[in-house]
Amino acid sequence: GEDVEQSLFLSVREGDSSVINCTYTDSSSTYLYWYKQEPGAGLQLLTYIFSNMDMKQDQRLTVLLNKKDKHLSLRIADTQTGDSAIYFCAESRNDYKLSFGAGTTVTVRA
Amino acid sequence: DTGVSQDPRHKITKRGQNVTFRCDPISEHNRLYWYRQTLGQGPEFLTYFQNEAQLEKSRLLSDRFSAERPKGSFSTLEIQRTEQGDSAMYLCASSGGLAGRHEQYFGPGTRLTVT
């Protein structure tokens, strides 16, 4: 959606860290999400962060939120071939509608 | 917990025909959502239900689209007089229960192709 922007592509070497960036426009966003989509499949919820937090870590995933700059990032440590997918950033300003970016295609090369 | 399921997974139809899709949410979830995703884009919100009540509809949901959740469990999305522009992946999601309403879990989607 036009309210959420992401870079379209990221190529990363296996074992390195990946960082996927997202910017959003609505300062009233309350929750920010990262979803993963593999070819032909639905979306898998990876993690989300409440807007009053600035960091959340979950195993290999680290989410950083800079509310002042309206910038969200997802860091994947020790990237594996199974991490190749499209990653969507989404924001929610109410408690039902998610607004998604266009997705970042992550390609993991050996 | 079998997750959100959708049926059919693929549907090919001729322009002008009616189609109906079904979504079965995670059993304890009281909220159910429909989204549409076109190639190269993120999903776009269409509508959502809390139990059997349809509480919000996007302007994307034209008069040809109707969604129901008659008993607060499964939901159907019908498209009448399909057009080529309706070709997309239709995604269903649900939330609620112990995970809370903020975690939306998606099904595998129904891919519609209108020829």
Short mmCIF file of C-alpha atoms in Angstrom, two decimals, chain A residues 18-107:
data_model
loop_
_atom_site.label_atom_id
_atom_site.label_comp_id
_atom_site.label_asym_id
_atom_site.label_seq_id
_atom_site.Cartn_x
_atom_site.Cartn_y
_atom_site.Cartn_z
CA SER A 18 19.86 -9.78 6.29
CA VAL A 19 18.34 -6.41 7.06
CA ILE A 20 15.01 -5.52 5.49
CA ASN A 21 13.81 -1.95 5.85
CA CYS A 22 10.37 -0.40 5.84
CA THR A 23 8.98 3.10 6.24
CA TYR A 24 5.44 4.02 7.10
CA THR A 25 3.60 7.31 7.12
CA ASP A 26 0.98 7.13 9.83
CA SER A 27 2.25 8.13 13.24
CA SER A 28 -0.90 6.68 14.80
CA SER A 29 0.09 3.15 13.81
CA THR A 30 -0.17 1.02 16.89
CA TYR A 31 1.25 -2.31 15.75
CA LEU A 32 3.85 -3.04 13.08
CA TYR A 33 4.28 -6.49 11.60
CA TRP A 34 6.57 -8.65 9.52
CA TYR A 35 5.11 -11.44 7.42
CA LYS A 36 6.87 -13.98 5.19
CA GLN A 37 5.40 -15.38 1.97
CA GLU A 38 6.87 -18.31 0.08
CA PRO A 39 5.91 -18.99 -3.55
CA GLY A 40 2.27 -19.97 -3.97
CA ALA A 41 1.59 -19.80 -0.25
CA GLY A 42 -0.23 -17.57 2.19
CA LEU A 43 1.44 -15.22 4.63
CA GLN A 44 3.23 -16.43 7.73
CA LEU A 45 3.30 -14.09 10.72
CA LEU A 46 6.94 -13.77 11.76
CA THR A 47 6.80 -11.14 14.47
CA TYR A 48 5.24 -7.83 15.41
CA ILE A 49 6.02 -4.91 17.65
CA PHE A 50 3.85 -2.52 19.57
CA SER A 51 4.54 1.12 18.83
CA ASN A 52 5.73 1.94 22.34
CA MET A 53 8.64 -0.49 21.97
CA ASP A 54 11.85 0.14 20.07
CA MET A 55 13.19 -3.38 19.80
CA LYS A 56 11.99 -6.96 19.89
CA GLN A 57 14.09 -10.08 19.54
CA ASP A 58 12.81 -13.55 18.75
CA GLN A 59 15.47 -16.20 18.06
CA ARG A 60 17.17 -15.18 14.77
CA LEU A 61 14.84 -12.24 14.23
CA THR A 62 15.37 -8.73 15.57
CA VAL A 63 12.88 -5.94 14.93
CA LEU A 64 13.94 -2.33 15.38
CA LEU A 65 11.44 0.52 15.43
CA ASN A 66 12.39 4.17 15.09
CA LYS A 67 9.11 5.89 15.73
CA LYS A 68 10.48 9.38 15.15
CA ASP A 69 11.58 8.49 11.62
CA LYS A 70 8.70 6.01 11.12
CA HIS A 71 11.23 3.35 10.18
CA LEU A 72 10.97 -0.36 10.88
CA SER A 73 13.60 -2.98 10.16
CA LEU A 74 13.85 -6.74 10.37
CA ARG A 75 17.24 -8.34 10.88
CA ILE A 76 17.62 -12.05 10.20
CA ALA A 77 20.79 -13.48 11.71
CA ASP A 78 22.66 -16.36 10.04
CA THR A 79 20.47 -16.27 6.93
CA GLN A 80 19.65 -19.70 5.48
CA THR A 81 18.39 -20.80 2.07
CA GLY A 82 14.99 -21.43 3.65
CA ASP A 83 14.78 -17.71 4.38
CA SER A 84 14.42 -16.98 0.65
CA ALA A 85 10.93 -15.50 0.34
CA ILE A 86 9.02 -12.25 0.07
CA TYR A 87 8.88 -10.29 3.32
CA PHE A 88 6.02 -7.89 3.95
CA CYS A 89 5.95 -5.05 6.39
CA ALA A 90 2.48 -4.07 7.62
CA GLU A 91 1.03 -1.49 9.94
CA SER A 92 -2.21 -1.30 11.83
CA ARG A 93 -3.72 1.92 13.10
CA ASN A 94 -6.94 0.33 14.29
CA ASP A 95 -7.34 -3.19 15.51
CA TYR A 96 -8.55 -4.89 12.37
CA LYS A 97 -7.08 -3.60 9.11
CA LEU A 98 -3.49 -4.34 8.15
CA SER A 99 -1.90 -2.11 5.50
CA PHE A 100 0.93 -3.86 3.70
CA GLY A 101 3.93 -2.74 1.74
CA ALA A 102 4.66 -4.24 -1.68
CA GLY A 103 7.13 -6.73 -0.21
CA THR A 104 10.88 -7.27 -0.33
CA THR A 105 12.09 -10.32 -2.24
CA VAL A 106 15.02 -11.84 -0.36
CA THR A 107 17.31 -14.16 -2.28
#
